[in-house]
Amino acid sequence: MSVNAMCDRAKAAKRYITDEYYVPYAIWDETMWEEIVSEGILSTELKPAIEAGEFVVYYQPIVDAKTQEIASAEALIRWNHPKYGFISPGKFIPVFEKNASIAKLDYFVGITVVSFIQSRLSAGKAIVPISVNASRMDFHNHQIAHLIISKVDCLGVPPELLRIEVTESIYALEPKQIL
């Protein structure tokens, strides 16, 4: 094996060190390479997948324990890949966060939710507030929020029906920015 190949494998294995004080090393195996290749493939497929309608937004109801009625919902994104089937968000979201393209997916989810709310209102159907998760990258890209707010205004959607959910991990990383 060439020195370059050994260095590539060492760099890749380094990504798997979770606690450098407890276990300051990682041993290379082929599954690491498969994961790196998989991440590379997923990274390049975001835009075409959005355009092809491979991402689907599902709405998870949140039920009021007292009234037993649906009080709100949370938008969940799923990727129905034509070759690999449903891909877990746990696989693709970290990849998009790592390569800073998560904002494109967050924008897609936001616009999809706003359009869904507007279509329910136009049809005279019941609607509850819907939460959309914000990624850490969204706090550095204010354009995403402005674009979604513009869509809310343009479609005449009451702003209180769209909620942006700030996760604990975002708050832990960016407490001053959130407050």
mmCIF file of N, CA, C and O in Angstrom, residues 8-100:
data_model
loop_
_atom_site.group_PDB
_atom_site.id
_atom_site.type_symbol
_atom_site.label_atom_id
_atom_site.label_comp_id
_atom_site.label_asym_id
_atom_site.label_seq_id
_atom_site.Cartn_x
_atom_site.Cartn_y
_atom_site.Cartn_z
ATOM 1 N N ASP A 8 -4.377 8.545 3.957
ATOM 2 C CA ASP A 8 -5.819 8.724 3.761
ATOM 3 C C ASP A 8 -6.611 7.902 4.766
ATOM 4 O O ASP A 8 -7.581 8.367 5.355
ATOM 5 N N ARG A 9 -6.214 6.684 4.966
ATOM 6 C CA ARG A 9 -6.902 5.810 5.917
ATOM 7 C C ARG A 9 -6.737 6.321 7.352
ATOM 8 O O ARG A 9 -7.673 6.269 8.157
ATOM 9 N N ALA A 10 -5.551 6.822 7.678
ATOM 10 C CA ALA A 10 -5.310 7.360 9.024
ATOM 11 C C ALA A 10 -6.191 8.588 9.272
ATOM 12 O O ALA A 10 -6.780 8.732 10.352
ATOM 13 N N LYS A 11 -6.296 9.467 8.274
ATOM 14 C CA LYS A 11 -7.150 10.651 8.419
ATOM 15 C C LYS A 11 -8.612 10.241 8.592
ATOM 16 O O LYS A 11 -9.338 10.825 9.391
ATOM 17 N N ALA A 12 -9.038 9.262 7.819
ATOM 18 C CA ALA A 12 -10.410 8.783 7.918
ATOM 19 C C ALA A 12 -10.669 8.153 9.286
ATOM 20 O O ALA A 12 -11.701 8.399 9.917
ATOM 21 N N ALA A 13 -9.728 7.353 9.775
ATOM 22 C CA ALA A 13 -9.890 6.693 11.077
ATOM 23 C C ALA A 13 -9.934 7.725 12.202
ATOM 24 O O ALA A 13 -10.658 7.550 13.185
ATOM 25 N N LYS A 14 -9.207 8.818 12.032
ATOM 26 C CA LYS A 14 -9.179 9.866 13.055
ATOM 27 C C LYS A 14 -10.572 10.428 13.330
ATOM 28 O O LYS A 14 -10.891 10.798 14.446
ATOM 29 N N ARG A 15 -11.420 10.450 12.310
ATOM 30 C CA ARG A 15 -12.803 10.946 12.474
ATOM 31 C C ARG A 15 -13.593 10.098 13.465
ATOM 32 O O ARG A 15 -14.605 10.541 13.984
ATOM 33 N N TYR A 16 -13.175 8.880 13.704
ATOM 34 C CA TYR A 16 -13.905 7.954 14.567
ATOM 35 C C TYR A 16 -13.433 7.975 16.016
ATOM 36 O O TYR A 16 -13.939 7.241 16.839
ATOM 37 N N ILE A 17 -12.490 8.837 16.317
ATOM 38 C CA ILE A 17 -12.028 8.975 17.697
ATOM 39 C C ILE A 17 -13.030 9.876 18.414
ATOM 40 O O ILE A 17 -13.165 11.047 18.083
ATOM 41 N N THR A 18 -13.722 9.296 19.391
ATOM 42 C CA THR A 18 -14.760 10.073 20.076
ATOM 43 C C THR A 18 -14.267 10.695 21.376
ATOM 44 O O THR A 18 -14.764 11.728 21.792
ATOM 45 N N ASP A 19 -13.329 10.074 22.032
ATOM 46 C CA ASP A 19 -12.787 10.606 23.276
ATOM 47 C C ASP A 19 -11.282 10.381 23.266
ATOM 48 O O ASP A 19 -10.793 9.313 23.626
ATOM 49 N N GLU A 20 -10.549 11.400 22.843
ATOM 50 C CA GLU A 20 -9.114 11.230 22.644
ATOM 51 C C GLU A 20 -8.330 11.018 23.936
ATOM 52 O O GLU A 20 -7.181 10.595 23.902
ATOM 53 N N TYR A 21 -8.946 11.282 25.093
ATOM 54 C CA TYR A 21 -8.253 11.035 26.361
ATOM 55 C C TYR A 21 -8.454 9.599 26.822
ATOM 56 O O TYR A 21 -7.571 9.006 27.413
ATOM 57 N N TYR A 22 -9.627 9.051 26.525
ATOM 58 C CA TYR A 22 -9.937 7.690 26.941
ATOM 59 C C TYR A 22 -9.368 6.658 25.959
ATOM 60 O O TYR A 22 -8.692 5.729 26.358
ATOM 61 N N VAL A 23 -9.663 6.862 24.676
ATOM 62 C CA VAL A 23 -9.126 5.985 23.629
ATOM 63 C C VAL A 23 -8.621 6.909 22.512
ATOM 64 O O VAL A 23 -9.388 7.338 21.652
ATOM 65 N N PRO A 24 -7.325 7.235 22.527
ATOM 66 C CA PRO A 24 -6.796 8.229 21.592
ATOM 67 C C PRO A 24 -6.435 7.683 20.205
ATOM 68 O O PRO A 24 -5.594 8.249 19.514
ATOM 69 N N TYR A 25 -7.082 6.614 19.802
ATOM 70 C CA TYR A 25 -6.769 6.042 18.492
ATOM 71 C C TYR A 25 -8.015 5.355 17.934
ATOM 72 O O TYR A 25 -8.987 5.106 18.636
ATOM 73 N N ALA A 26 -7.970 5.081 16.646
ATOM 74 C CA ALA A 26 -9.017 4.295 15.982
ATOM 75 C C ALA A 26 -8.314 3.370 15.004
ATOM 76 O O ALA A 26 -7.301 3.736 14.407
ATOM 77 N N ILE A 27 -8.833 2.188 14.864
ATOM 78 C CA ILE A 27 -8.245 1.218 13.960
ATOM 79 C C ILE A 27 -9.071 1.179 12.680
ATOM 80 O O ILE A 27 -10.296 1.015 12.714
ATOM 81 N N TRP A 28 -8.396 1.358 11.574
ATOM 82 C CA TRP A 28 -9.048 1.403 10.263
ATOM 83 C C TRP A 28 -9.726 0.078 9.935
ATOM 84 O O TRP A 28 -9.188 -0.986 10.199
ATOM 85 N N ASP A 29 -10.937 0.182 9.389
ATOM 86 C CA ASP A 29 -11.554 -0.993 8.780
ATOM 87 C C ASP A 29 -12.354 -0.536 7.560
ATOM 88 O O ASP A 29 -12.617 0.650 7.392
ATOM 89 N N GLU A 30 -12.715 -1.457 6.726
ATOM 90 C CA GLU A 30 -13.362 -1.128 5.448
ATOM 91 C C GLU A 30 -14.715 -0.443 5.613
ATOM 92 O O GLU A 30 -15.148 0.292 4.737
ATOM 93 N N THR A 31 -15.408 -0.658 6.740
ATOM 94 C CA THR A 31 -16.700 0.012 6.927
ATOM 95 C C THR A 31 -16.512 1.525 7.007
ATOM 96 O O THR A 31 -17.403 2.278 6.625
ATOM 97 N N MET A 32 -15.354 1.969 7.495
ATOM 98 C CA MET A 32 -15.067 3.403 7.524
ATOM 99 C C MET A 32 -15.037 3.952 6.104
ATOM 100 O O MET A 32 -15.598 5.019 5.819
ATOM 101 N N TRP A 33 -14.390 3.233 5.211
ATOM 102 C CA TRP A 33 -14.295 3.668 3.821
ATOM 103 C C TRP A 33 -15.681 3.686 3.178
ATOM 104 O O TRP A 33 -16.039 4.625 2.473
ATOM 105 N N GLU A 34 -16.479 2.654 3.435
ATOM 106 C CA GLU A 34 -17.834 2.588 2.878
ATOM 107 C C GLU A 34 -18.670 3.777 3.349
ATOM 108 O O GLU A 34 -19.423 4.356 2.574
ATOM 109 N N GLU A 35 -18.522 4.155 4.612
ATOM 110 C CA GLU A 35 -19.268 5.288 5.144
ATOM 111 C C GLU A 35 -18.816 6.598 4.495
ATOM 112 O O GLU A 35 -19.632 7.457 4.173
ATOM 113 N N ILE A 36 -17.521 6.751 4.278
ATOM 114 C CA ILE A 36 -17.000 7.960 3.635
ATOM 115 C C ILE A 36 -17.519 8.057 2.201
ATOM 116 O O ILE A 36 -17.941 9.122 1.758
ATOM 117 N N VAL A 37 -17.514 6.952 1.492
ATOM 118 C CA VAL A 37 -18.037 6.948 0.117
ATOM 119 C C VAL A 37 -19.523 7.270 0.129
ATOM 120 O O VAL A 37 -20.004 8.066 -0.669
ATOM 121 N N SER A 38 -20.250 6.668 1.057
ATOM 122 C CA SER A 38 -21.684 6.912 1.171
ATOM 123 C C SER A 38 -21.958 8.393 1.442
ATOM 124 O O SER A 38 -22.846 8.992 0.844
ATOM 125 N N GLU A 39 -21.193 8.995 2.353
ATOM 126 C CA GLU A 39 -21.343 10.421 2.644
ATOM 127 C C GLU A 39 -21.087 11.261 1.399
ATOM 128 O O GLU A 39 -21.794 12.229 1.137
ATOM 129 N N GLY A 40 -20.079 10.900 0.634
ATOM 130 C CA GLY A 40 -19.763 11.630 -0.595
ATOM 131 C C GLY A 40 -20.896 11.556 -1.600
ATOM 132 O O GLY A 40 -21.249 12.550 -2.235
ATOM 133 N N ILE A 41 -21.487 10.376 -1.727
ATOM 134 C CA ILE A 41 -22.613 10.201 -2.657
ATOM 135 C C ILE A 41 -23.799 11.038 -2.191
ATOM 136 O O ILE A 41 -24.405 11.768 -2.983
ATOM 137 N N LEU A 42 -24.140 10.951 -0.901
ATOM 138 C CA LEU A 42 -25.277 11.708 -0.378
ATOM 139 C C LEU A 42 -25.062 13.212 -0.541
ATOM 140 O O LEU A 42 -25.993 13.946 -0.863
ATOM 141 N N SER A 43 -23.824 13.663 -0.325
ATOM 142 C CA SER A 43 -23.518 15.093 -0.438
ATOM 143 C C SER A 43 -23.829 15.644 -1.817
ATOM 144 O O SER A 43 -24.313 16.761 -1.952
ATOM 145 N N THR A 44 -23.558 14.866 -2.844
ATOM 146 C CA THR A 44 -23.757 15.359 -4.207
ATOM 147 C C THR A 44 -25.199 15.221 -4.682
ATOM 148 O O THR A 44 -25.567 15.802 -5.690
ATOM 149 N N GLU A 45 -26.028 14.482 -3.955
ATOM 150 C CA GLU A 45 -27.381 14.198 -4.426
ATOM 151 C C GLU A 45 -28.465 15.083 -3.830
ATOM 152 O O GLU A 45 -29.635 14.930 -4.180
ATOM 153 N N LEU A 46 -28.130 16.015 -2.951
ATOM 154 C CA LEU A 46 -29.159 16.826 -2.293
ATOM 155 C C LEU A 46 -30.021 17.606 -3.269
ATOM 156 O O LEU A 46 -31.244 17.447 -3.294
ATOM 157 N N LYS A 47 -29.409 18.440 -4.084
ATOM 158 C CA LYS A 47 -30.190 19.285 -4.995
ATOM 159 C C LYS A 47 -31.010 18.459 -5.986
ATOM 160 O O LYS A 47 -32.213 18.691 -6.131
ATOM 161 N N PRO A 48 -30.418 17.475 -6.671
ATOM 162 C CA PRO A 48 -31.227 16.658 -7.580
ATOM 163 C C PRO A 48 -32.344 15.907 -6.861
ATOM 164 O O PRO A 48 -33.426 15.720 -7.414
ATOM 165 N N ALA A 49 -32.104 15.488 -5.617
ATOM 166 C CA ALA A 49 -33.125 14.758 -4.863
ATOM 167 C C ALA A 49 -34.298 15.661 -4.508
ATOM 168 O O ALA A 49 -35.460 15.240 -4.564
ATOM 169 N N ILE A 50 -34.018 16.910 -4.160
ATOM 170 C CA ILE A 50 -35.099 17.862 -3.879
ATOM 171 C C ILE A 50 -35.917 18.087 -5.148
ATOM 172 O O ILE A 50 -37.150 18.034 -5.140
ATOM 173 N N GLU A 51 -35.209 18.320 -6.266
ATOM 174 C CA GLU A 51 -35.888 18.567 -7.536
ATOM 175 C C GLU A 51 -36.719 17.369 -8.000
ATOM 176 O O GLU A 51 -37.763 17.531 -8.614
ATOM 177 N N ALA A 52 -36.263 16.158 -7.689
ATOM 178 C CA ALA A 52 -36.961 14.937 -8.114
ATOM 179 C C ALA A 52 -38.081 14.544 -7.149
ATOM 180 O O ALA A 52 -38.783 13.562 -7.386
ATOM 181 N N GLY A 53 -38.256 15.278 -6.076
ATOM 182 C CA GLY A 53 -39.315 14.971 -5.118
ATOM 183 C C GLY A 53 -39.019 13.762 -4.245
ATOM 184 O O GLY A 53 -39.952 13.119 -3.749
ATOM 185 N N GLU A 54 -37.745 13.463 -4.031
ATOM 186 C CA GLU A 54 -37.383 12.308 -3.219
ATOM 187 C C GLU A 54 -37.530 12.577 -1.723
ATOM 188 O O GLU A 54 -37.689 11.647 -0.942
ATOM 189 N N PHE A 55 -37.469 13.851 -1.322
ATOM 190 C CA PHE A 55 -37.654 14.196 0.086
ATOM 191 C C PHE A 55 -39.140 14.379 0.343
ATOM 192 O O PHE A 55 -39.843 15.042 -0.418
ATOM 193 N N VAL A 56 -39.607 13.771 1.431
ATOM 194 C CA VAL A 56 -41.016 13.824 1.778
ATOM 195 C C VAL A 56 -41.133 14.356 3.202
ATOM 196 O O VAL A 56 -40.389 13.926 4.090
ATOM 197 N N VAL A 57 -42.056 15.292 3.400
ATOM 198 C CA VAL A 57 -42.294 15.825 4.741
ATOM 199 C C VAL A 57 -43.511 15.104 5.322
ATOM 200 O O VAL A 57 -44.566 15.046 4.695
ATOM 201 N N TYR A 58 -43.325 14.550 6.511
ATOM 202 C CA TYR A 58 -44.407 13.912 7.249
ATOM 203 C C TYR A 58 -44.725 14.785 8.453
ATOM 204 O O TYR A 58 -43.854 15.509 8.948
ATOM 205 N N TYR A 59 -45.946 14.703 8.914
ATOM 206 C CA TYR A 59 -46.379 15.527 10.038
ATOM 207 C C TYR A 59 -46.710 14.628 11.226
ATOM 208 O O TYR A 59 -47.661 13.850 11.171
ATOM 209 N N GLN A 60 -45.917 14.738 12.265
ATOM 210 C CA GLN A 60 -46.129 13.949 13.475
ATOM 211 C C GLN A 60 -47.014 14.754 14.421
ATOM 212 O O GLN A 60 -46.622 15.837 14.857
ATOM 213 N N PRO A 61 -48.198 14.248 14.729
ATOM 214 C CA PRO A 61 -49.084 15.004 15.611
ATOM 215 C C PRO A 61 -48.569 15.043 17.049
ATOM 216 O O PRO A 61 -47.945 14.093 17.521
ATOM 217 N N ILE A 62 -48.850 16.148 17.708
ATOM 218 C CA ILE A 62 -48.549 16.297 19.128
ATOM 219 C C ILE A 62 -49.906 16.464 19.815
ATOM 220 O O ILE A 62 -50.642 17.410 19.519
ATOM 221 N N VAL A 63 -50.232 15.521 20.681
ATOM 222 C CA VAL A 63 -51.558 15.453 21.292
ATOM 223 C C VAL A 63 -51.538 16.069 22.681
ATOM 224 O O VAL A 63 -50.630 15.798 23.485
ATOM 225 N N ASP A 64 -52.540 16.889 22.959
ATOM 226 C CA ASP A 64 -52.715 17.471 24.282
ATOM 227 C C ASP A 64 -53.166 16.350 25.215
ATOM 228 O O ASP A 64 -54.199 15.714 24.979
ATOM 229 N N ALA A 65 -52.423 16.105 26.276
ATOM 230 C CA ALA A 65 -52.727 14.999 27.191
ATOM 231 C C ALA A 65 -54.069 15.190 27.896
ATOM 232 O O ALA A 65 -54.755 14.213 28.194
ATOM 233 N N LYS A 66 -54.442 16.427 28.127
ATOM 234 C CA LYS A 66 -55.693 16.697 28.850
ATOM 235 C C LYS A 66 -56.910 16.523 27.949
ATOM 236 O O LYS A 66 -57.869 15.856 28.319
ATOM 237 N N THR A 67 -56.870 17.110 26.757
ATOM 238 C CA THR A 67 -58.049 17.080 25.877
ATOM 239 C C THR A 67 -58.043 15.910 24.900
ATOM 240 O O THR A 67 -59.051 15.632 24.269
ATOM 241 N N GLN A 68 -56.886 15.273 24.743
ATOM 242 C CA GLN A 68 -56.707 14.178 23.776
ATOM 243 C C GLN A 68 -56.900 14.642 22.326
ATOM 244 O O GLN A 68 -57.165 13.842 21.443
ATOM 245 N N GLU A 69 -56.757 15.931 22.090
ATOM 246 C CA GLU A 69 -56.861 16.485 20.740
ATOM 247 C C GLU A 69 -55.480 16.837 20.225
ATOM 248 O O GLU A 69 -54.561 17.119 20.994
ATOM 249 N N ILE A 70 -55.351 16.853 18.903
ATOM 250 C CA ILE A 70 -54.082 17.257 18.295
ATOM 251 C C ILE A 70 -53.900 18.749 18.524
ATOM 252 O O ILE A 70 -54.738 19.552 18.104
ATOM 253 N N ALA A 71 -52.829 19.097 19.219
ATOM 254 C CA ALA A 71 -52.567 20.489 19.567
ATOM 255 C C ALA A 71 -51.606 21.151 18.594
ATOM 256 O O ALA A 71 -51.662 22.364 18.371
ATOM 257 N N SER A 72 -50.711 20.358 18.031
ATOM 258 C CA SER A 72 -49.745 20.873 17.070
ATOM 259 C C SER A 72 -49.136 19.677 16.349
ATOM 260 O O SER A 72 -49.556 18.543 16.560
ATOM 261 N N ALA A 73 -48.158 19.960 15.516
ATOM 262 C CA ALA A 73 -47.480 18.885 14.785
ATOM 263 C C ALA A 73 -46.027 19.270 14.586
ATOM 264 O O ALA A 73 -45.659 20.443 14.695
ATOM 265 N N GLU A 74 -45.224 18.270 14.296
ATOM 266 C CA GLU A 74 -43.824 18.501 13.986
ATOM 267 C C GLU A 74 -43.546 17.961 12.594
ATOM 268 O O GLU A 74 -43.944 16.847 12.264
ATOM 269 N N ALA A 75 -42.883 18.770 11.777
ATOM 270 C CA ALA A 75 -42.521 18.348 10.426
ATOM 271 C C ALA A 75 -41.283 17.465 10.499
ATOM 272 O O ALA A 75 -40.278 17.835 11.107
ATOM 273 N N LEU A 76 -41.377 16.288 9.892
ATOM 274 C CA LEU A 76 -40.259 15.343 9.852
ATOM 275 C C LEU A 76 -39.896 15.077 8.397
ATOM 276 O O LEU A 76 -40.773 14.821 7.575
ATOM 277 N N ILE A 77 -38.627 15.140 8.084
ATOM 278 C CA ILE A 77 -38.175 14.920 6.702
ATOM 279 C C ILE A 77 -37.685 13.486 6.549
ATOM 280 O O ILE A 77 -37.015 12.948 7.417
ATOM 281 N N ARG A 78 -38.049 12.893 5.426
ATOM 282 C CA ARG A 78 -37.593 11.542 5.090
ATOM 283 C C ARG A 78 -37.123 11.561 3.641
ATOM 284 O O ARG A 78 -37.659 12.288 2.812
ATOM 285 N N TRP A 79 -36.128 10.750 3.348
ATOM 286 C CA TRP A 79 -35.577 10.677 2.001
ATOM 287 C C TRP A 79 -35.893 9.310 1.423
ATOM 288 O O TRP A 79 -35.396 8.304 1.890
ATOM 289 N N ASN A 80 -36.713 9.301 0.392
ATOM 290 C CA ASN A 80 -37.038 8.068 -0.313
ATOM 291 C C ASN A 80 -36.152 8.012 -1.558
ATOM 292 O O ASN A 80 -36.533 8.477 -2.632
ATOM 293 N N HIS A 81 -34.975 7.446 -1.397
ATOM 294 C CA HIS A 81 -33.975 7.395 -2.456
ATOM 295 C C HIS A 81 -34.356 6.311 -3.468
ATOM 296 O O HIS A 81 -34.710 5.202 -3.071
ATOM 297 N N PRO A 82 -34.280 6.601 -4.775
ATOM 298 C CA PRO A 82 -34.691 5.609 -5.762
ATOM 299 C C PRO A 82 -33.838 4.339 -5.768
ATOM 300 O O PRO A 82 -34.327 3.262 -6.101
ATOM 301 N N LYS A 83 -32.592 4.452 -5.344
ATOM 302 C CA LYS A 83 -31.704 3.284 -5.345
ATOM 303 C C LYS A 83 -31.621 2.614 -3.974
ATOM 304 O O LYS A 83 -31.596 1.390 -3.871
ATOM 305 N N TYR A 84 -31.580 3.413 -2.901
ATOM 306 C CA TYR A 84 -31.342 2.887 -1.564
ATOM 307 C C TYR A 84 -32.600 2.796 -0.705
ATOM 308 O O TYR A 84 -32.535 2.356 0.438
ATOM 309 N N GLY A 85 -33.744 3.236 -1.226
ATOM 310 C CA GLY A 85 -34.979 3.231 -0.440
ATOM 311 C C GLY A 85 -34.962 4.349 0.583
ATOM 312 O O GLY A 85 -34.288 5.359 0.406
ATOM 313 N N PHE A 86 -35.710 4.152 1.667
ATOM 314 C CA PHE A 86 -35.749 5.195 2.691
ATOM 315 C C PHE A 86 -34.415 5.250 3.427
ATOM 316 O O PHE A 86 -33.922 4.244 3.920
ATOM 317 N N ILE A 87 -33.852 6.459 3.468
ATOM 318 C CA ILE A 87 -32.589 6.694 4.161
ATOM 319 C C ILE A 87 -32.924 7.404 5.470
ATOM 320 O O ILE A 87 -33.657 8.397 5.473
ATOM 321 N N SER A 88 -32.386 6.909 6.553
ATOM 322 C CA SER A 88 -32.639 7.482 7.870
ATOM 323 C C SER A 88 -32.112 8.914 7.945
ATOM 324 O O SER A 88 -31.002 9.193 7.483
ATOM 325 N N PRO A 89 -32.875 9.828 8.551
ATOM 326 C CA PRO A 89 -32.373 11.186 8.751
ATOM 327 C C PRO A 89 -31.069 11.194 9.545
ATOM 328 O O PRO A 89 -30.251 12.088 9.384
ATOM 329 N N GLY A 90 -30.888 10.179 10.385
ATOM 330 C CA GLY A 90 -29.651 10.068 11.139
ATOM 331 C C GLY A 90 -28.435 9.848 10.255
ATOM 332 O O GLY A 90 -27.305 10.086 10.664
ATOM 333 N N LYS A 91 -28.673 9.418 9.018
ATOM 334 C CA LYS A 91 -27.582 9.223 8.056
ATOM 335 C C LYS A 91 -27.332 10.482 7.232
ATOM 336 O O LYS A 91 -26.198 10.869 7.015
ATOM 337 N N PHE A 92 -28.415 11.111 6.718
ATOM 338 C CA PHE A 92 -28.187 12.216 5.782
ATOM 339 C C PHE A 92 -28.092 13.587 6.433
ATOM 340 O O PHE A 92 -27.357 14.443 5.950
ATOM 341 N N ILE A 93 -28.765 13.823 7.548
ATOM 342 C CA ILE A 93 -28.708 15.154 8.161
ATOM 343 C C ILE A 93 -27.293 15.487 8.644
ATOM 344 O O ILE A 93 -26.787 16.574 8.342
ATOM 345 N N PRO A 94 -26.591 14.586 9.342
ATOM 346 C CA PRO A 94 -25.207 14.920 9.728
ATOM 347 C C PRO A 94 -24.292 15.194 8.529
ATOM 348 O O PRO A 94 -23.410 16.051 8.603
ATOM 349 N N VAL A 95 -24.527 14.493 7.423
ATOM 350 C CA VAL A 95 -23.718 14.729 6.208
ATOM 351 C C VAL A 95 -23.963 16.138 5.698
ATOM 352 O O VAL A 95 -23.025 16.875 5.387
ATOM 353 N N PHE A 96 -25.242 16.548 5.627
ATOM 354 C CA PHE A 96 -25.567 17.880 5.120
ATOM 355 C C PHE A 96 -25.116 18.971 6.096
ATOM 356 O O PHE A 96 -24.762 20.070 5.673
ATOM 357 N N GLU A 97 -25.131 18.677 7.395
ATOM 358 C CA GLU A 97 -24.618 19.646 8.365
ATOM 359 C C GLU A 97 -23.105 19.801 8.200
ATOM 360 O O GLU A 97 -22.589 20.909 8.241
ATOM 361 N N LYS A 98 -22.439 18.691 7.994
ATOM 362 C CA LYS A 98 -20.982 18.704 7.862
ATOM 363 C C LYS A 98 -20.535 19.483 6.627
ATOM 364 O O LYS A 98 -19.558 20.207 6.659
ATOM 365 N N ASN A 99 -21.256 19.327 5.510
ATOM 366 C CA ASN A 99 -20.831 20.012 4.285
ATOM 367 C C ASN A 99 -21.562 21.334 4.077
ATOM 368 O O ASN A 99 -21.495 21.913 3.004
ATOM 369 N N ALA A 100 -22.278 21.799 5.106
ATOM 370 C CA ALA A 100 -22.947 23.106 5.116
ATOM 371 C C ALA A 100 -24.050 23.252 4.069
ATOM 372 O O ALA A 100 -24.387 24.357 3.681
#
